[in-house]
PDB file of C-alpha atoms in Angstrom:
ATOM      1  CA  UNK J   1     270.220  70.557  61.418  1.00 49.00           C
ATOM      2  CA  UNK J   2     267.495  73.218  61.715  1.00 56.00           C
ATOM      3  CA  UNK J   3     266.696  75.675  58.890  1.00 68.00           C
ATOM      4  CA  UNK J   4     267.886  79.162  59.641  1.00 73.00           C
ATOM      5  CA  UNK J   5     265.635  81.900  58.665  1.00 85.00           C
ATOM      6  CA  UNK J   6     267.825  85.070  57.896  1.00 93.00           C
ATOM      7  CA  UNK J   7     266.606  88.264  57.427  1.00 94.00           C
ATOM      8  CA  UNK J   8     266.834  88.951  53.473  1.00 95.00           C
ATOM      9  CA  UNK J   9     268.882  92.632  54.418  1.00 96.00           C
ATOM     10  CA  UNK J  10     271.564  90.682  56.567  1.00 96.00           C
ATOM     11  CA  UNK J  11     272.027  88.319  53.304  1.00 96.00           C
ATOM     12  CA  UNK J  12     272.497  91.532  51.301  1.00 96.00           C
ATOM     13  CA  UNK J  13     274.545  93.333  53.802  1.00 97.00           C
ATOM     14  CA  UNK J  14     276.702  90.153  53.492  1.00 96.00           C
ATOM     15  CA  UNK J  15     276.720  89.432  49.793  1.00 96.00           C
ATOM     16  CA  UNK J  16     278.019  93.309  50.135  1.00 96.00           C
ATOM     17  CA  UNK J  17     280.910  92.644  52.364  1.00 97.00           C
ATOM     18  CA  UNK J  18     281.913  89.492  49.707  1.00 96.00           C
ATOM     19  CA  UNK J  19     281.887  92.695  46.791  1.00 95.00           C
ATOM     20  CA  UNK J  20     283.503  94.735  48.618  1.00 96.00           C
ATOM     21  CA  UNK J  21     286.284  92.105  49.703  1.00 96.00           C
ATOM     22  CA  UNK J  22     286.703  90.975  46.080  1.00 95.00           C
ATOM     23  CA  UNK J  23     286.807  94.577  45.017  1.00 95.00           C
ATOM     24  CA  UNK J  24     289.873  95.414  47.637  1.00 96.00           C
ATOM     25  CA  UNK J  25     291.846  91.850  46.790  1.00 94.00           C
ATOM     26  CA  UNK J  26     291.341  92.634  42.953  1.00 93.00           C
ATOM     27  CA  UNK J  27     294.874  93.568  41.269  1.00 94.00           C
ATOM     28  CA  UNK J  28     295.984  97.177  41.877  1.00 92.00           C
ATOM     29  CA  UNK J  29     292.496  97.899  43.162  1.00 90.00           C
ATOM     30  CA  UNK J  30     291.322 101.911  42.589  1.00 90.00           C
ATOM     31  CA  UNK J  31     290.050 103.568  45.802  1.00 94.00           C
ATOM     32  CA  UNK J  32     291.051 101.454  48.498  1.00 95.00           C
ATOM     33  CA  UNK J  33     290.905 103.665  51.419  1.00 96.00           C
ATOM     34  CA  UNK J  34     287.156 104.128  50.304  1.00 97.00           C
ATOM     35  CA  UNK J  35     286.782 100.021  49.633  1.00 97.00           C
ATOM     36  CA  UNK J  36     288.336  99.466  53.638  1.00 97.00           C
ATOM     37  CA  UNK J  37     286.277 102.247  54.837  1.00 98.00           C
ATOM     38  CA  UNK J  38     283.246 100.575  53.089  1.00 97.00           C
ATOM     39  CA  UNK J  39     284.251  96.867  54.697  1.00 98.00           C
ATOM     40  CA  UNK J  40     284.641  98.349  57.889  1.00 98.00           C
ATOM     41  CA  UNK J  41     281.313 100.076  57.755  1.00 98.00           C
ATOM     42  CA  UNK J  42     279.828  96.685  56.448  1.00 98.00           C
ATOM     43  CA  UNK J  43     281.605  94.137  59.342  1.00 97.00           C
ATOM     44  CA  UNK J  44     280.016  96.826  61.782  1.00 98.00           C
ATOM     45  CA  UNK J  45     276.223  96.650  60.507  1.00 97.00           C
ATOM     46  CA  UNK J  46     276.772  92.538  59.839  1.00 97.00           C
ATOM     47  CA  UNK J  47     278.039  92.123  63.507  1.00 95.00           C
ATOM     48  CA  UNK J  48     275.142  94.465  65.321  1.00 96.00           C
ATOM     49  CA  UNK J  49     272.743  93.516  63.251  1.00 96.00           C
ATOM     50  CA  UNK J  50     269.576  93.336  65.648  1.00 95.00           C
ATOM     51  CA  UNK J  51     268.898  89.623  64.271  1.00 94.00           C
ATOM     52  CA  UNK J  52     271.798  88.592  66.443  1.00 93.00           C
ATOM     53  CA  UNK J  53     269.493  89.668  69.946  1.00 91.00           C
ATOM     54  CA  UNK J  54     266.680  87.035  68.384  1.00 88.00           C
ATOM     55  CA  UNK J  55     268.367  83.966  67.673  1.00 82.00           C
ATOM     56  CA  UNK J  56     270.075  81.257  69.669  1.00 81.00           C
ATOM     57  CA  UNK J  57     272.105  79.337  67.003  1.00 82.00           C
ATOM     58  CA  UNK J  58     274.631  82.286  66.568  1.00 87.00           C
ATOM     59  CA  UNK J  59     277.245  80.040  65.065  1.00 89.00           C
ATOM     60  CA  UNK J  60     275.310  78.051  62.266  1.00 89.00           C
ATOM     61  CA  UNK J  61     273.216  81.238  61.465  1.00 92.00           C
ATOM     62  CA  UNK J  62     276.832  83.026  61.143  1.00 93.00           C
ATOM     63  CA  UNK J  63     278.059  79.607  58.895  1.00 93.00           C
ATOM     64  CA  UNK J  64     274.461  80.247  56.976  1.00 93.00           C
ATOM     65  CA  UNK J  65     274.592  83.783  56.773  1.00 94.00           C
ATOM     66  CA  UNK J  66     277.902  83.087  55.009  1.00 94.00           C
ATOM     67  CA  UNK J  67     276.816  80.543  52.246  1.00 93.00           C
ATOM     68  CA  UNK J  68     273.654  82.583  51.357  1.00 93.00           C
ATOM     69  CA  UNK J  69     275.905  85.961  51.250  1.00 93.00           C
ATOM     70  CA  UNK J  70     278.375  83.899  48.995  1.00 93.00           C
ATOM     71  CA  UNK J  71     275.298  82.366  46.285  1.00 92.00           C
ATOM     72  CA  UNK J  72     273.863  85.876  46.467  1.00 91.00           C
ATOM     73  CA  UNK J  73     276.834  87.243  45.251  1.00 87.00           C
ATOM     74  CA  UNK J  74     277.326  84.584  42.789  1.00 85.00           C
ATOM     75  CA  UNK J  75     273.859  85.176  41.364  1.00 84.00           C
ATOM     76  CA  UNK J  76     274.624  88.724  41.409  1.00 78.00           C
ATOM     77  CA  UNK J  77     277.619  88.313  38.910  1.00 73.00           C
ATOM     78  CA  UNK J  78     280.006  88.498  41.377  1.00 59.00           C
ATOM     79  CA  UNK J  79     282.710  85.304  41.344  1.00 61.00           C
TER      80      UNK J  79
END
């Protein structure tokens, strides 16, 4: 498989949508008309992101885009 270059804001707009996900399936979480508002807004900029008019590989950049979102937030303190 070929290495996919990401843009380093779509990995942060991602590792944001996995914070923003964990805040909302948290326990009783506070504010979650703002936290759906905020993953809608995210899912939006993620899926018309203007790196997905450069690149061919759409799926395995998506599947990449996902595992460097997820150790972003890991390395961010996230879980």
């Amino acid at each position: 498989m070929e290495r996919v270059d990401l843009p380093h804001d779509l990995v942060c707009l991602q590792a944001a949508w996995y914070r923003t996900y964990d805040a909302l399936a948290a326990p009783r979480p506070a504010r979650t008309a703002a936290l759906r508002r905020r993953l809608y807004a995210l899912s939006v900029r993620l899926r018309w992101h203007p790196y997905w008019t450069r690149t061919a590989a759409v799926q395995a950049a998506r599947a990449e885009l996902r595992r460097q979102g997820r150790q972003l937030r890991t390395l961010e303190g996230g879980r």
